Amino acid sequence: MYYSRFYQCVFRPECLQTSSEIVRPVQQITTSTSMHIVRPGETLSSHGHESRVGGKGANQAVAIARAGGHSRFFGSIGRDGLWIKDRMEGYGIDISGLIVADEPTGRAIIQVDAKGENSISANFSKLHEERFKKQGEGWFPETTHLLLQNEIPLASTLYALHNVKDATVIMNPSPLPSPAQTRDFPWKKLDWLIVNESEAQELYQAAAGSGAKSTDSMTTKELLFRLSSESAFGDTNIVCTLGADGVLAFVPTFHRRQNAEAPSALYQPAAKLLHGVQDTTGAGDCFTGYFVAGLMEFGPHAKLGKDITEEDLAKVLKKCVVAAGMCVEKKGTIDSIPTRAEVEERMTLLR
């Protein structure tokens, strides 16, 4: 989760990245590279192995910082992960809120194939939720931007969501909540929802229930139109990442619903790559971090249609896809996230 704090006399939001102390979105990532993703019952030799900092919270915090935002990390690691503190600080993140607990640091095992595609298995350690709530007191009233993932327990996510006031709320629910949690989740509290196409399909089917239409032959535009037509998502701006095909955004302020066959939307194609795909693992988190940093640049409480035009949004999305494209050209997750200067230089080359 991220909390962006706005200080008097300094017109620069500070992004505070915090995690529940039940499950922390900062992890030790172990990556192995092989010709293909291992299949059930198969034993496969890998060509390489490394351990590094990761988890959606950590990845997105670094992406925000590298995009020019001021990111503060507030989370938990085990004593086996003390090296993570030094790495996070080295990424330019304020880690004064990082707690060292007695339980082991969460871990994720990533397999990367010869084409750069990945498969991830994650295990999140548990700490005391009450400590998170106590430490979260005082931050929520001043929050301007809140970014939620779904790598922490639902109770902690809801606590943050219900205690934040007058903030721009963004959620990148990956993995998705369970079907039961999806039906009961207060989606109306979100300003922005960032999902990929399969996640959008699952959310639509859960929201529409027995009335859901088959998504097999739906275009992405129609899918977002129908998802936005569900009451739970009626006022939510939806950004759907399409991998190598770019990104599609349905923003009710700009894209009023006409009909399912020809809905309007904002499309941004993927950026041209100057190098081959090495690893797609961190691309989504890179995109999300750059997107949140882009929103933060308009200041707290910026309104679509008033402070942020459709053209402004298109520029933000363009920078995001360029950053994500550069990310897949390198191996790793956090280390592959480009800086703002690097992204702007690439954008100049691509003109």
Short mmCIF file of C-alpha atoms in Angstrom, two decimals:
data_model
loop_
_atom_site.label_atom_id
_atom_site.label_comp_id
_atom_site.label_asym_id
_atom_site.label_seq_id
_atom_site.Cartn_x
_atom_site.Cartn_y
_atom_site.Cartn_z
CA MET A 1 0.00 0.00 0.00
CA TYR A 2 1.16 3.54 -0.59
CA TYR A 3 0.31 6.71 1.20
CA SER A 4 1.23 10.02 -0.36
CA ARG A 5 1.68 12.78 2.20
CA PHE A 6 1.47 16.47 1.37
CA TYR A 7 3.50 18.89 3.49
CA GLN A 8 2.87 22.60 4.01
CA CYS A 9 5.16 24.93 2.05
CA VAL A 10 6.47 22.05 -0.08
CA PHE A 11 4.36 21.30 -3.15
CA ARG A 12 5.62 17.78 -3.48
CA PRO A 13 3.64 14.72 -2.38
CA GLU A 14 5.61 12.15 -0.43
CA CYS A 15 4.72 8.56 -1.18
CA LEU A 16 4.66 6.46 1.97
CA GLN A 17 4.73 2.74 1.17
CA THR A 18 3.35 0.73 4.04
CA SER A 19 2.44 -2.87 4.58
CA SER A 20 0.29 -4.73 7.00
CA GLU A 21 2.23 -6.44 9.70
CA ILE A 22 0.32 -9.61 9.00
CA VAL A 23 1.71 -10.02 5.52
CA ARG A 24 4.39 -7.78 4.10
CA PRO A 25 4.61 -6.97 0.39
CA VAL A 26 8.41 -6.79 0.67
CA GLN A 27 10.00 -10.15 -0.01
CA GLN A 28 13.18 -11.99 -0.73
CA ILE A 29 12.92 -13.04 -4.37
CA THR A 30 14.68 -16.15 -5.64
CA THR A 31 14.86 -16.40 -9.43
CA SER A 32 15.92 -19.33 -11.60
CA THR A 33 16.24 -19.28 -15.39
CA SER A 34 15.46 -22.28 -17.61
CA MET A 35 14.36 -23.09 -21.16
CA HIS A 36 10.69 -23.27 -20.17
CA ILE A 37 8.45 -23.07 -17.10
CA VAL A 38 8.51 -26.36 -15.24
CA ARG A 39 5.50 -28.62 -15.85
CA PRO A 40 3.75 -30.86 -13.28
CA GLY A 41 5.96 -33.81 -12.37
CA GLU A 42 8.95 -32.40 -14.24
CA THR A 43 12.44 -31.78 -12.86
CA LEU A 44 14.29 -29.12 -14.80
CA SER A 45 17.85 -27.80 -14.63
CA SER A 46 18.17 -24.03 -14.39
CA HIS A 47 20.83 -21.88 -16.05
CA GLY A 48 21.08 -19.31 -13.28
CA HIS A 49 19.98 -18.41 -9.77
CA GLU A 50 19.87 -15.20 -7.73
CA SER A 51 18.20 -13.66 -4.67
CA ARG A 52 17.07 -10.05 -4.46
CA VAL A 53 14.51 -7.64 -2.97
CA GLY A 54 10.99 -7.86 -4.37
CA GLY A 55 7.28 -8.08 -3.74
CA LYS A 56 4.69 -5.78 -5.33
CA GLY A 57 4.93 -3.22 -2.53
CA ALA A 58 8.70 -2.90 -2.75
CA ASN A 59 8.70 -2.95 -6.56
CA GLN A 60 6.08 -0.23 -6.84
CA ALA A 61 7.73 1.90 -4.14
CA VAL A 62 10.97 1.86 -6.11
CA ALA A 63 9.12 2.60 -9.37
CA ILE A 64 7.49 5.66 -7.79
CA ALA A 65 10.86 6.85 -6.49
CA ARG A 66 12.56 6.34 -9.85
CA ALA A 67 9.71 8.14 -11.59
CA GLY A 68 10.48 11.21 -9.48
CA GLY A 69 8.20 10.71 -6.48
CA HIS A 70 9.32 10.79 -2.85
CA SER A 71 8.71 7.29 -1.55
CA ARG A 72 8.73 6.26 2.09
CA PHE A 73 8.55 2.57 2.92
CA PHE A 74 6.67 1.47 6.01
CA GLY A 75 6.65 -2.29 6.36
CA SER A 76 8.19 -5.36 7.94
CA ILE A 77 11.01 -7.81 7.34
CA GLY A 78 12.40 -10.71 9.34
CA ARG A 79 15.87 -10.75 10.86
CA ASP A 80 16.90 -12.96 7.98
CA GLY A 81 16.20 -10.03 5.68
CA LEU A 82 18.30 -7.27 7.26
CA TRP A 83 20.18 -6.90 3.99
CA ILE A 84 16.90 -5.74 2.46
CA LYS A 85 17.02 -2.55 4.55
CA ASP A 86 20.31 -1.53 2.99
CA ARG A 87 19.11 -2.33 -0.49
CA MET A 88 15.86 -0.38 -0.08
CA GLU A 89 17.72 2.62 1.29
CA GLY A 90 20.12 2.37 -1.62
CA TYR A 91 17.17 2.70 -4.00
CA GLY A 92 16.53 6.16 -2.56
CA ILE A 93 13.59 5.19 -0.35
CA ASP A 94 13.09 6.43 3.21
CA ILE A 95 13.00 3.20 5.22
CA SER A 96 12.60 4.75 8.68
CA GLY A 97 9.26 2.98 9.01
CA LEU A 98 10.64 -0.46 8.21
CA ILE A 99 10.19 -2.85 11.15
CA VAL A 100 12.44 -5.82 11.86
CA ALA A 101 10.33 -8.67 13.25
CA ASP A 102 11.12 -12.12 14.60
CA GLU A 103 9.25 -13.98 11.87
CA PRO A 104 10.96 -14.86 8.58
CA THR A 105 10.79 -12.54 5.61
CA GLY A 106 8.26 -13.48 2.93
CA ARG A 107 9.61 -15.24 -0.13
CA ALA A 108 8.72 -15.62 -3.78
CA ILE A 109 10.10 -18.18 -6.22
CA ILE A 110 10.20 -16.97 -9.83
CA GLN A 111 10.85 -19.12 -12.88
CA VAL A 112 11.89 -17.27 -16.04
CA ASP A 113 11.91 -19.03 -19.40
CA ALA A 114 14.04 -18.43 -22.49
CA LYS A 115 11.53 -15.88 -23.83
CA GLY A 116 11.50 -13.84 -20.62
CA GLU A 117 8.05 -14.99 -19.49
CA ASN A 118 7.67 -15.88 -15.83
CA SER A 119 5.79 -17.96 -13.29
CA ILE A 120 5.66 -16.93 -9.61
CA SER A 121 4.93 -18.77 -6.38
CA ALA A 122 4.83 -16.55 -3.29
CA ASN A 123 4.75 -17.22 0.43
CA PHE A 124 3.97 -14.36 2.80
CA SER A 125 5.00 -14.42 6.46
CA LYS A 126 2.60 -13.34 9.21
CA LEU A 127 2.95 -10.62 11.83
CA HIS A 128 0.53 -8.89 14.17
CA GLU A 129 -2.15 -6.83 12.45
CA GLU A 130 -2.81 -4.70 15.53
CA ARG A 131 0.72 -3.31 15.38
CA PHE A 132 0.07 -2.22 11.80
CA LYS A 133 -3.13 -0.47 12.84
CA LYS A 134 -1.39 1.30 15.70
CA GLN A 135 1.46 2.48 13.50
CA GLY A 136 -0.94 3.50 10.76
CA GLU A 137 -2.69 5.96 13.05
CA GLY A 138 -1.87 9.52 12.10
CA TRP A 139 -0.90 8.80 8.52
CA PHE A 140 -4.33 8.30 7.00
CA PRO A 141 -5.79 11.80 7.59
CA GLU A 142 -2.94 13.40 5.60
CA THR A 143 -2.86 10.86 2.79
CA THR A 144 -3.33 12.23 -0.72
CA HIS A 145 -2.72 9.05 -2.75
CA LEU A 146 -3.35 5.50 -1.58
CA LEU A 147 -2.17 2.54 -3.66
CA LEU A 148 -3.40 -0.91 -2.71
CA GLN A 149 -2.31 -4.31 -3.95
CA ASN A 150 -3.61 -7.64 -2.74
CA GLU A 151 -0.49 -9.16 -1.23
CA ILE A 152 -1.64 -8.39 2.30
CA PRO A 153 -4.67 -9.68 4.23
CA LEU A 154 -8.01 -8.22 3.23
CA ALA A 155 -8.61 -6.92 6.77
CA SER A 156 -5.54 -4.69 6.53
CA THR A 157 -6.50 -3.45 3.08
CA LEU A 158 -9.98 -2.56 4.31
CA TYR A 159 -8.54 -0.83 7.38
CA ALA A 160 -6.46 1.47 5.19
CA LEU A 161 -9.29 2.00 2.73
CA HIS A 162 -11.81 2.97 5.40
CA ASN A 163 -9.42 5.26 7.29
CA VAL A 164 -8.03 7.27 4.41
CA LYS A 165 -9.78 10.62 3.87
CA ASP A 166 -10.12 12.63 0.65
CA ALA A 167 -7.36 10.69 -1.10
CA THR A 168 -6.99 9.43 -4.63
CA VAL A 169 -7.30 5.66 -4.22
CA ILE A 170 -5.64 3.33 -6.73
CA MET A 171 -5.79 -0.46 -6.57
CA ASN A 172 -3.79 -3.03 -8.49
CA PRO A 173 -5.39 -6.24 -7.15
CA SER A 174 -2.91 -8.87 -8.18
CA PRO A 175 -3.63 -11.54 -7.17
CA LEU A 176 -7.37 -10.95 -7.21
CA PRO A 177 -9.41 -11.41 -4.03
CA SER A 178 -11.40 -14.62 -3.74
CA PRO A 179 -14.82 -14.66 -5.47
CA ALA A 180 -16.58 -14.13 -2.13
CA GLN A 181 -14.25 -11.25 -1.21
CA THR A 182 -14.69 -9.76 -4.67
CA ARG A 183 -18.46 -9.64 -4.29
CA ASP A 184 -18.25 -7.89 -0.90
CA PHE A 185 -15.29 -5.58 -1.55
CA PRO A 186 -16.10 -1.81 -1.46
CA TRP A 187 -15.02 -1.17 -5.05
CA LYS A 188 -16.89 2.14 -5.07
CA LYS A 189 -14.18 3.59 -2.85
CA LEU A 190 -11.63 3.24 -5.65
CA ASP A 191 -10.78 6.07 -8.02
CA TRP A 192 -8.53 3.95 -10.21
CA LEU A 193 -8.45 0.21 -10.86
CA ILE A 194 -5.39 -1.23 -12.63
CA VAL A 195 -5.83 -4.77 -13.96
CA ASN A 196 -4.75 -6.97 -16.82
CA GLU A 197 -7.28 -8.46 -19.24
CA SER A 198 -7.76 -11.77 -17.43
CA GLU A 199 -8.26 -9.97 -14.12
CA ALA A 200 -10.83 -7.68 -15.75
CA GLN A 201 -12.68 -10.74 -17.04
CA GLU A 202 -12.77 -12.34 -13.59
CA LEU A 203 -13.97 -9.14 -11.94
CA TYR A 204 -16.72 -8.71 -14.53
CA GLN A 205 -17.92 -12.28 -14.11
CA ALA A 206 -17.91 -11.97 -10.31
CA ALA A 207 -19.72 -8.61 -10.39
CA ALA A 208 -22.32 -9.64 -12.98
CA GLY A 209 -22.94 -13.05 -11.44
CA SER A 210 -25.50 -15.16 -13.27
CA GLY A 211 -26.16 -12.27 -15.65
CA ALA A 212 -22.59 -12.23 -16.97
CA LYS A 213 -22.13 -12.65 -20.70
CA SER A 214 -19.39 -14.84 -22.10
CA THR A 215 -16.11 -12.96 -22.43
CA ASP A 216 -14.64 -15.40 -24.96
CA SER A 217 -15.36 -13.22 -27.98
CA MET A 218 -15.50 -9.82 -26.25
CA THR A 219 -13.15 -7.07 -27.29
CA THR A 220 -11.27 -5.42 -24.45
CA LYS A 221 -13.29 -2.24 -25.01
CA GLU A 222 -16.54 -4.11 -24.61
CA LEU A 223 -15.19 -5.91 -21.53
CA LEU A 224 -14.28 -2.63 -19.82
CA PHE A 225 -17.62 -1.14 -20.88
CA ARG A 226 -19.51 -4.01 -19.28
CA LEU A 227 -17.34 -4.01 -16.14
CA SER A 228 -17.88 -0.28 -15.73
CA SER A 229 -21.61 -0.78 -16.26
CA GLU A 230 -21.77 -2.89 -13.10
CA SER A 231 -22.87 -0.73 -10.15
CA ALA A 232 -19.78 -1.61 -8.08
CA PHE A 233 -17.49 -0.12 -10.74
CA GLY A 234 -19.72 2.59 -12.20
CA ASP A 235 -17.61 5.54 -11.06
CA THR A 236 -14.22 3.84 -11.17
CA ASN A 237 -11.59 4.68 -13.77
CA ILE A 238 -10.29 1.40 -15.17
CA VAL A 239 -6.83 0.93 -16.65
CA CYS A 240 -6.33 -2.42 -18.37
CA THR A 241 -2.78 -3.42 -19.23
CA LEU A 242 -2.46 -5.53 -22.39
CA GLY A 243 1.17 -6.62 -22.24
CA ALA A 244 2.82 -6.29 -25.63
CA ASP A 245 -0.38 -4.68 -27.00
CA GLY A 246 -0.21 -1.63 -24.72
CA VAL A 247 -2.90 -0.32 -22.39
CA LEU A 248 -6.59 0.63 -22.58
CA ALA A 249 -8.26 3.05 -20.16
CA PHE A 250 -11.98 3.56 -19.62
CA VAL A 251 -12.56 6.84 -17.76
CA PRO A 252 -16.24 7.74 -17.17
CA THR A 253 -15.41 11.47 -17.09
CA PHE A 254 -14.13 11.29 -20.66
CA HIS A 255 -15.70 8.10 -22.01
CA ARG A 256 -19.41 8.16 -21.41
CA ARG A 257 -21.10 4.84 -22.06
CA GLN A 258 -22.83 4.68 -25.44
CA ASN A 259 -23.27 1.02 -26.25
CA ALA A 260 -21.40 -2.21 -25.69
CA GLU A 261 -20.53 -2.60 -29.36
CA ALA A 262 -18.81 0.77 -29.77
CA PRO A 263 -17.74 2.18 -26.40
CA SER A 264 -15.17 4.96 -26.31
CA ALA A 265 -11.87 4.50 -24.47
CA LEU A 266 -8.28 5.77 -24.40
CA TYR A 267 -5.78 3.44 -26.05
CA GLN A 268 -2.02 3.71 -25.76
CA PRO A 269 0.00 1.20 -27.79
CA ALA A 270 3.04 -0.46 -26.28
CA ALA A 271 6.32 1.35 -26.74
CA LYS A 272 8.78 0.16 -29.36
CA LEU A 273 11.57 -1.86 -27.77
CA LEU A 274 15.16 -1.07 -28.70
CA HIS A 275 16.40 -4.35 -27.24
CA GLY A 276 14.93 -7.83 -26.92
CA VAL A 277 12.68 -9.02 -24.10
CA GLN A 278 14.75 -10.37 -21.21
CA ASP A 279 12.31 -10.63 -18.30
CA THR A 280 8.68 -9.51 -17.93
CA THR A 281 8.53 -10.02 -14.14
CA GLY A 282 8.57 -6.39 -12.98
CA ALA A 283 6.82 -4.69 -15.91
CA GLY A 284 3.40 -4.44 -14.28
CA ASP A 285 4.75 -2.96 -11.06
CA CYS A 286 6.91 -0.56 -13.05
CA PHE A 287 3.83 0.58 -14.98
CA THR A 288 1.80 1.01 -11.79
CA GLY A 289 4.51 2.95 -9.97
CA TYR A 290 4.99 5.31 -12.90
CA PHE A 291 1.22 5.76 -13.18
CA VAL A 292 0.85 6.72 -9.51
CA ALA A 293 3.83 9.07 -9.76
CA GLY A 294 2.19 10.63 -12.80
CA LEU A 295 -1.03 11.27 -10.86
CA MET A 296 0.94 12.71 -7.95
CA GLU A 297 2.45 15.35 -10.22
CA PHE A 298 -0.96 17.00 -10.55
CA GLY A 299 -1.02 17.56 -6.79
CA PRO A 300 -3.44 16.38 -4.12
CA HIS A 301 -7.16 16.19 -4.87
CA ALA A 302 -6.63 16.74 -8.62
CA LYS A 303 -9.91 16.22 -10.48
CA LEU A 304 -10.37 14.59 -13.87
CA GLY A 305 -11.82 16.98 -16.40
CA LYS A 306 -10.73 19.98 -14.33
CA ASP A 307 -7.11 19.51 -13.27
CA ILE A 308 -6.36 16.47 -15.44
CA THR A 309 -7.46 16.44 -19.08
CA GLU A 310 -7.73 13.41 -21.33
CA GLU A 311 -4.60 14.64 -23.10
CA ASP A 312 -2.79 14.80 -19.74
CA LEU A 313 -3.85 11.24 -19.00
CA ALA A 314 -2.64 10.08 -22.41
CA LYS A 315 0.79 11.57 -21.69
CA VAL A 316 0.96 9.79 -18.33
CA LEU A 317 0.04 6.47 -19.94
CA LYS A 318 2.61 6.96 -22.69
CA LYS A 319 5.38 7.47 -20.14
CA CYS A 320 4.15 4.39 -18.26
CA VAL A 321 4.30 2.09 -21.29
CA VAL A 322 7.75 3.37 -22.23
CA ALA A 323 8.98 2.71 -18.68
CA ALA A 324 7.42 -0.77 -18.66
CA GLY A 325 8.93 -1.51 -22.07
CA MET A 326 12.38 -0.53 -20.86
CA CYS A 327 11.84 -2.71 -17.81
CA VAL A 328 11.39 -5.91 -19.84
CA GLU A 329 14.63 -5.24 -21.72
CA LYS A 330 16.61 -6.07 -18.58
CA LYS A 331 16.67 -9.04 -16.24
CA GLY A 332 15.28 -8.75 -12.73
CA THR A 333 12.49 -6.70 -11.21
CA ILE A 334 13.59 -3.72 -9.13
CA ASP A 335 16.97 -3.40 -10.83
CA SER A 336 15.27 -3.29 -14.24
CA ILE A 337 13.03 -0.31 -13.40
CA PRO A 338 14.35 2.73 -15.31
CA THR A 339 14.82 6.21 -13.89
CA ARG A 340 12.70 9.13 -15.03
CA ALA A 341 15.67 10.62 -16.90
CA GLU A 342 16.21 7.33 -18.75
CA VAL A 343 12.53 7.14 -19.68
CA GLU A 344 12.46 10.72 -20.95
CA GLU A 345 15.59 10.09 -23.00
CA ARG A 346 13.98 6.99 -24.53
CA MET A 347 10.81 8.95 -25.31
CA THR A 348 12.92 11.50 -27.18
CA LEU A 349 14.52 8.71 -29.23
CA LEU A 350 11.12 7.22 -30.06
CA ARG A 351 9.59 10.44 -31.39
#
